[in-house]
PDB file of C-alpha atoms in Angstrom:
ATOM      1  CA  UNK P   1      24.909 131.705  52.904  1.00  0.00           C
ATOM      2  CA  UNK P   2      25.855 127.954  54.048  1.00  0.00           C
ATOM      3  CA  UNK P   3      22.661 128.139  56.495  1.00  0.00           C
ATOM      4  CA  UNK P   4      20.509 128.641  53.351  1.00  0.00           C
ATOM      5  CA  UNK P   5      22.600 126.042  51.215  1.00  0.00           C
ATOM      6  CA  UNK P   6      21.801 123.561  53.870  1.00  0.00           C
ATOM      7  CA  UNK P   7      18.111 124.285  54.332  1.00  0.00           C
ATOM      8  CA  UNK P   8      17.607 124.006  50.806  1.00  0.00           C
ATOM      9  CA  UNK P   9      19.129 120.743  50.974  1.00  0.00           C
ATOM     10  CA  UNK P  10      16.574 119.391  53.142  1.00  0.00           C
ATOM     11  CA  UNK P  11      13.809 117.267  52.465  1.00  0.00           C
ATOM     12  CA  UNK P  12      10.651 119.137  53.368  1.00  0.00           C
ATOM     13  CA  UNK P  13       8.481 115.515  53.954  1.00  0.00           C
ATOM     14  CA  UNK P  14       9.474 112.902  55.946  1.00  0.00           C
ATOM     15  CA  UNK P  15      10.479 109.711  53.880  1.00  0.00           C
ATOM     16  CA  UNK P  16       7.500 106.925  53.288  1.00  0.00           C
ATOM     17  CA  UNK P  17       8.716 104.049  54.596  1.00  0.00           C
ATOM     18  CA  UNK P  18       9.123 101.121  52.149  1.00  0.00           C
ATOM     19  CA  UNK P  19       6.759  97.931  52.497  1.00  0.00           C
ATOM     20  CA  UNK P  20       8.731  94.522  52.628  1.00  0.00           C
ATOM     21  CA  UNK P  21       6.739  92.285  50.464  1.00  0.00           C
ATOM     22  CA  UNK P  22       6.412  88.690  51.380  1.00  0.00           C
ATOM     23  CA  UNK P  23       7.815  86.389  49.848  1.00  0.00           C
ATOM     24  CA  UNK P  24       6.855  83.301  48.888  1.00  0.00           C
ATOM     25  CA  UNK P  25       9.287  79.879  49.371  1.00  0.00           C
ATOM     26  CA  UNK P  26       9.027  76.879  46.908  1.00  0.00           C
ATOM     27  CA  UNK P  27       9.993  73.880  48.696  1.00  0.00           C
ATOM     28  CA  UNK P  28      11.045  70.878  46.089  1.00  0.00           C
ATOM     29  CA  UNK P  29       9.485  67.572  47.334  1.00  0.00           C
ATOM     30  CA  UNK P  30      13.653  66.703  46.027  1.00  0.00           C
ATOM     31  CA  UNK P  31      14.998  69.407  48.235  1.00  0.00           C
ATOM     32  CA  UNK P  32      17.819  67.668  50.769  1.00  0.00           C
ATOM     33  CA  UNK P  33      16.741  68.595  54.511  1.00  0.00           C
ATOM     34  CA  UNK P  34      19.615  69.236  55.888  1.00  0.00           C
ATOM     35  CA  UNK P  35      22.845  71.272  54.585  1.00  0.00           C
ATOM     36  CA  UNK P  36      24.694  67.940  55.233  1.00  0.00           C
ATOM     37  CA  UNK P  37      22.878  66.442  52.618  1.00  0.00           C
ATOM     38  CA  UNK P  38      24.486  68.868  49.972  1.00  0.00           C
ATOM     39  CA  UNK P  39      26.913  67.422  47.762  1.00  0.00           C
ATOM     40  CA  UNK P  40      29.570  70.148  47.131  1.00  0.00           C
ATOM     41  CA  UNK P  41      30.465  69.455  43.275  1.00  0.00           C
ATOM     42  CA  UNK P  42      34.573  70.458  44.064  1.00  0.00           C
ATOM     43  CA  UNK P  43      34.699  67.967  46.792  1.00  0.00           C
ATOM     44  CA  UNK P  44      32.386  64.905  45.600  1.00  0.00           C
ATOM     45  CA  UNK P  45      31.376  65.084  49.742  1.00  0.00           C
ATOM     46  CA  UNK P  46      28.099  66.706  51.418  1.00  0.00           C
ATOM     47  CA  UNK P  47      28.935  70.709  52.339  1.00  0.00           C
ATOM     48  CA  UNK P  48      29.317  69.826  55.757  1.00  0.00           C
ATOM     49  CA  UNK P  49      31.853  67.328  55.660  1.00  0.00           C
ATOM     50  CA  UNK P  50      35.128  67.879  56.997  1.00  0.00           C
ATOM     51  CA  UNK P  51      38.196  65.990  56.840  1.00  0.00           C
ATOM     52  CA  UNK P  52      39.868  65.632  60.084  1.00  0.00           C
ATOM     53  CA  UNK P  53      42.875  64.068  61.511  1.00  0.00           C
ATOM     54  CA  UNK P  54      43.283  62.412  65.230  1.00  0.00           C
ATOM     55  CA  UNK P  55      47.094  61.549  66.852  1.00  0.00           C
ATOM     56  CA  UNK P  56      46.522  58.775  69.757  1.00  0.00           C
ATOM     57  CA  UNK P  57      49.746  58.303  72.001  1.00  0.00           C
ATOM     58  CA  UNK P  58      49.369  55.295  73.971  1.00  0.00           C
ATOM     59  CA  UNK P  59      51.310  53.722  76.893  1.00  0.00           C
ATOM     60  CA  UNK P  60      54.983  52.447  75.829  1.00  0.00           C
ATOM     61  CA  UNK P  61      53.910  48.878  77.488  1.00  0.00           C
ATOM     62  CA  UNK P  62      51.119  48.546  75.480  1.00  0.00           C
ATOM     63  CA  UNK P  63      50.600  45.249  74.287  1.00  0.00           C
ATOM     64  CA  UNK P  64      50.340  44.916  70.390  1.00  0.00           C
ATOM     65  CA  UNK P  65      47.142  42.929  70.947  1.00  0.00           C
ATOM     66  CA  UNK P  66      45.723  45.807  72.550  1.00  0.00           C
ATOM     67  CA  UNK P  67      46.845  48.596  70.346  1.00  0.00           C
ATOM     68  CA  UNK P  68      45.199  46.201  67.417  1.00  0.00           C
ATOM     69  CA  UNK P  69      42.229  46.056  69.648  1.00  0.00           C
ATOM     70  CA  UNK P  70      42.389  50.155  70.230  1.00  0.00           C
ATOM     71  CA  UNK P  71      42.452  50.511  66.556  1.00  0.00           C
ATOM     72  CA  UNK P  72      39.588  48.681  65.582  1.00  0.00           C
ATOM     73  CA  UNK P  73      37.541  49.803  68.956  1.00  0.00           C
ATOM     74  CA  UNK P  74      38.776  53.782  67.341  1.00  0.00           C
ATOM     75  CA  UNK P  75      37.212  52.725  63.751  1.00  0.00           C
ATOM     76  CA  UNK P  76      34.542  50.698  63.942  1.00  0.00           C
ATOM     77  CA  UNK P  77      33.515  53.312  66.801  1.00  0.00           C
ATOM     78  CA  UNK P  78      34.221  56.092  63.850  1.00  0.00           C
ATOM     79  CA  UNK P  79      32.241  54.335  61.569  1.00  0.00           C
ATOM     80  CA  UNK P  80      29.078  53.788  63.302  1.00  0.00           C
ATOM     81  CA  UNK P  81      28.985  57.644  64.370  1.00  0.00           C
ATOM     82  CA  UNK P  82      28.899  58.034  60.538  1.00  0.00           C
ATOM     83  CA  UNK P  83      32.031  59.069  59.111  1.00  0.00           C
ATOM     84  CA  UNK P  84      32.233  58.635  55.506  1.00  0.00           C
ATOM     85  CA  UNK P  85      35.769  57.257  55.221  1.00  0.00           C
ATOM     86  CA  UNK P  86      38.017  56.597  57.846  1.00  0.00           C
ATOM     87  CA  UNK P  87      41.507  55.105  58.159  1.00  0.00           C
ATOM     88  CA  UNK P  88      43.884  53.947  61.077  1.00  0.00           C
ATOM     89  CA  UNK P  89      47.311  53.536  61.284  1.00  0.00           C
ATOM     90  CA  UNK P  90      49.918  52.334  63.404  1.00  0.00           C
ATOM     91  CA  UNK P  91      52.673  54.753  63.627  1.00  0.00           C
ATOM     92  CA  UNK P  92      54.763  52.654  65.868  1.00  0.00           C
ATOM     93  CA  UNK P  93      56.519  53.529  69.207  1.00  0.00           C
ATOM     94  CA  UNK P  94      58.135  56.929  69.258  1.00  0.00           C
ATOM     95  CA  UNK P  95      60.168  59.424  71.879  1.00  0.00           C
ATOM     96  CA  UNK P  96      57.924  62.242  72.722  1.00  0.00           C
ATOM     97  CA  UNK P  97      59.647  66.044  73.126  1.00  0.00           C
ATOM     98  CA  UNK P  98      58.736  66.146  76.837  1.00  0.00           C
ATOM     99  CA  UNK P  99      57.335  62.972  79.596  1.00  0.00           C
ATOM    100  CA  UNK P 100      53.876  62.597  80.113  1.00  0.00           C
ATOM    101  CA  UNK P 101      52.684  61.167  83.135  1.00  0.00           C
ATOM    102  CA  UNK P 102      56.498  60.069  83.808  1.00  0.00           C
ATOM    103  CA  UNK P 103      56.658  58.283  80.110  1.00  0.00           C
ATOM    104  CA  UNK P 104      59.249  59.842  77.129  1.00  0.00           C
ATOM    105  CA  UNK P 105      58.053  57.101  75.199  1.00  0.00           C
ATOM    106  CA  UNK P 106      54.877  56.082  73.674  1.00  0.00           C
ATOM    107  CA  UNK P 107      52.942  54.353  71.225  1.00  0.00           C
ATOM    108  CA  UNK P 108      51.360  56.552  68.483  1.00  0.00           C
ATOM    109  CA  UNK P 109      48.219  55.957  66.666  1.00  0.00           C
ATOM    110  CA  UNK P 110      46.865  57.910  63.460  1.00  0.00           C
ATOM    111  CA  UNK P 111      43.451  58.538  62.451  1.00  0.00           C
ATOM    112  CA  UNK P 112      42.142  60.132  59.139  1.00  0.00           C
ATOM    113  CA  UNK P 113      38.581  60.733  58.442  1.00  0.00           C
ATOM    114  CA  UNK P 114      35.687  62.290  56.184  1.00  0.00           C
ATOM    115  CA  UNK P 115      32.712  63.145  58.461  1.00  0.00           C
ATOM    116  CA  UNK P 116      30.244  65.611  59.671  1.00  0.00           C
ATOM    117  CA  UNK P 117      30.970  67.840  62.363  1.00  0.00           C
ATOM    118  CA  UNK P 118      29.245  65.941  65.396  1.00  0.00           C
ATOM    119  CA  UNK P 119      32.030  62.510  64.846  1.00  0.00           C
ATOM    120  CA  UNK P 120      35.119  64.582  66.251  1.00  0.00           C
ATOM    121  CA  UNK P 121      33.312  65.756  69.023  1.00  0.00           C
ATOM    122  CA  UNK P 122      31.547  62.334  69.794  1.00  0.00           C
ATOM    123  CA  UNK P 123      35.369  60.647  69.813  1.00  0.00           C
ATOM    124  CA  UNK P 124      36.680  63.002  72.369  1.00  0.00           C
ATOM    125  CA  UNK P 125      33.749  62.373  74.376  1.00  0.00           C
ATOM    126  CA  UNK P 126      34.492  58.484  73.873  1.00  0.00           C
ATOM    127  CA  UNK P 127      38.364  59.270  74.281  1.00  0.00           C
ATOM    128  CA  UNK P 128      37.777  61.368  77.403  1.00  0.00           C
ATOM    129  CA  UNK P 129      35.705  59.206  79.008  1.00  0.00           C
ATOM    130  CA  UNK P 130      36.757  57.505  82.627  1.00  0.00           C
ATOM    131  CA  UNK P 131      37.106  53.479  82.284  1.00  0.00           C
ATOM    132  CA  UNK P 132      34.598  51.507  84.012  1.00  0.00           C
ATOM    133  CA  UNK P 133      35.116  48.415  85.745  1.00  0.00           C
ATOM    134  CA  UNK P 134      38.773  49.126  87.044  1.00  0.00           C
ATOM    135  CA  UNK P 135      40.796  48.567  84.230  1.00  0.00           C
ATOM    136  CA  UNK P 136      43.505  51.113  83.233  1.00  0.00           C
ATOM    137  CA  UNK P 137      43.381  52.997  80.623  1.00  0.00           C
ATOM    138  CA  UNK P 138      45.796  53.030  77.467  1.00  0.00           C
ATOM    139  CA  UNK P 139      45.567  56.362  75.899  1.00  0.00           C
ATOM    140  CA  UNK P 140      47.951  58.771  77.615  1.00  0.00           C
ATOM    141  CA  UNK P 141      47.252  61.838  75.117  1.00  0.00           C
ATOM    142  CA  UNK P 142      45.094  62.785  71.884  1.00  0.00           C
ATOM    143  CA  UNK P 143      44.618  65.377  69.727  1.00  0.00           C
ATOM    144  CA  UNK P 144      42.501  66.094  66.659  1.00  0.00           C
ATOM    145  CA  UNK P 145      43.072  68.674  63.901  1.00  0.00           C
ATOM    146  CA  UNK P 146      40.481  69.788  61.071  1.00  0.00           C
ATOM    147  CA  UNK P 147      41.912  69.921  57.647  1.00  0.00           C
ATOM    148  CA  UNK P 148      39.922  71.720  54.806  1.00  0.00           C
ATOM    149  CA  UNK P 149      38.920  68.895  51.783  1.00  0.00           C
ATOM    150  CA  UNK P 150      41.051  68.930  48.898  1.00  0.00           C
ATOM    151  CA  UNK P 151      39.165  70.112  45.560  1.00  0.00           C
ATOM    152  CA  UNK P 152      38.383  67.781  42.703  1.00  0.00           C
ATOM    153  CA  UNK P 153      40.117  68.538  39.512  1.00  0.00           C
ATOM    154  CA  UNK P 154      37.714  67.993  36.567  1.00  0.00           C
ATOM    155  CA  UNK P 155      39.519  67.063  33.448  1.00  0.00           C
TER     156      UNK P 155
END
């Protein structure tokens, strides 16, 4: 009985197989090119903006000269790679939770910016780069964290 229940339930033809029909793409002469060029509507920033944060520690004996120079070197550098805001601050000198490179002290530096993916990756290149011409370097460690963009409440 269940050997003719299940040959009943066959098909006796072999399913057609369905035609995919082309479709045709309109392309608005206003289209953006790029998903970066999306404005996300909750944000008020393109879709592919993130906003990302950056912690500099530099040398205790850092001059303040130089950690003035640092910061503007960190955002006009930011700036130019396209970020579409960007902030640096001086958090003054601090005592880290463990030495690096034989220092418990150092000299921390805060960045905040708006940009597409490619600036964070561009700074770390720029951060992690070897000095040329023999002079030491300043930055003893730095880190950067992606944050997601707060949402715009419409009133």
């Amino acid at each position: 009985m269940l050997a003719a229940r299940t040959s009943s339930l066959r098909r006796t033809a072999a399913p057609t197989p369905r035609r995919r029909s082309a479709r045709a793409v309109r392309v608005s002469a206003a289209a953006p090119a790029t998903l970066g060029e999306v404005v996300d509507p909750r944000t008020g920033y393109p879709r592919a903006a993130k906003k990302y944060e950056t912690v500099i520690i530099l040398k205790a004996d850092t001059l303040d000269d130089e950690v003035q120079e640092e910061m503007d070197k960190l955002e006009s550098f930011i700036n130019s790679e396209g970020a579409i805001e960007c902030s640096v601050m001086n958090r003054g000198r601090q005592r880290m939770a463990y030495p690096i490179k034989e220092q418990w002290e150092g000299i921390y530096v805060m960045v905040n910016f708006v940009s597409m993916p490619r600036v964070p990756k561009a700074l770390q290149d720029m951060l992690s780069a070897p000095v040329v011409g023999g002079d030491e370097k300043n930055i003893v460690r730095y880190m950067t964290i992606k944050y997601d963009l707060p949402k715009v409440n419409e009133a």
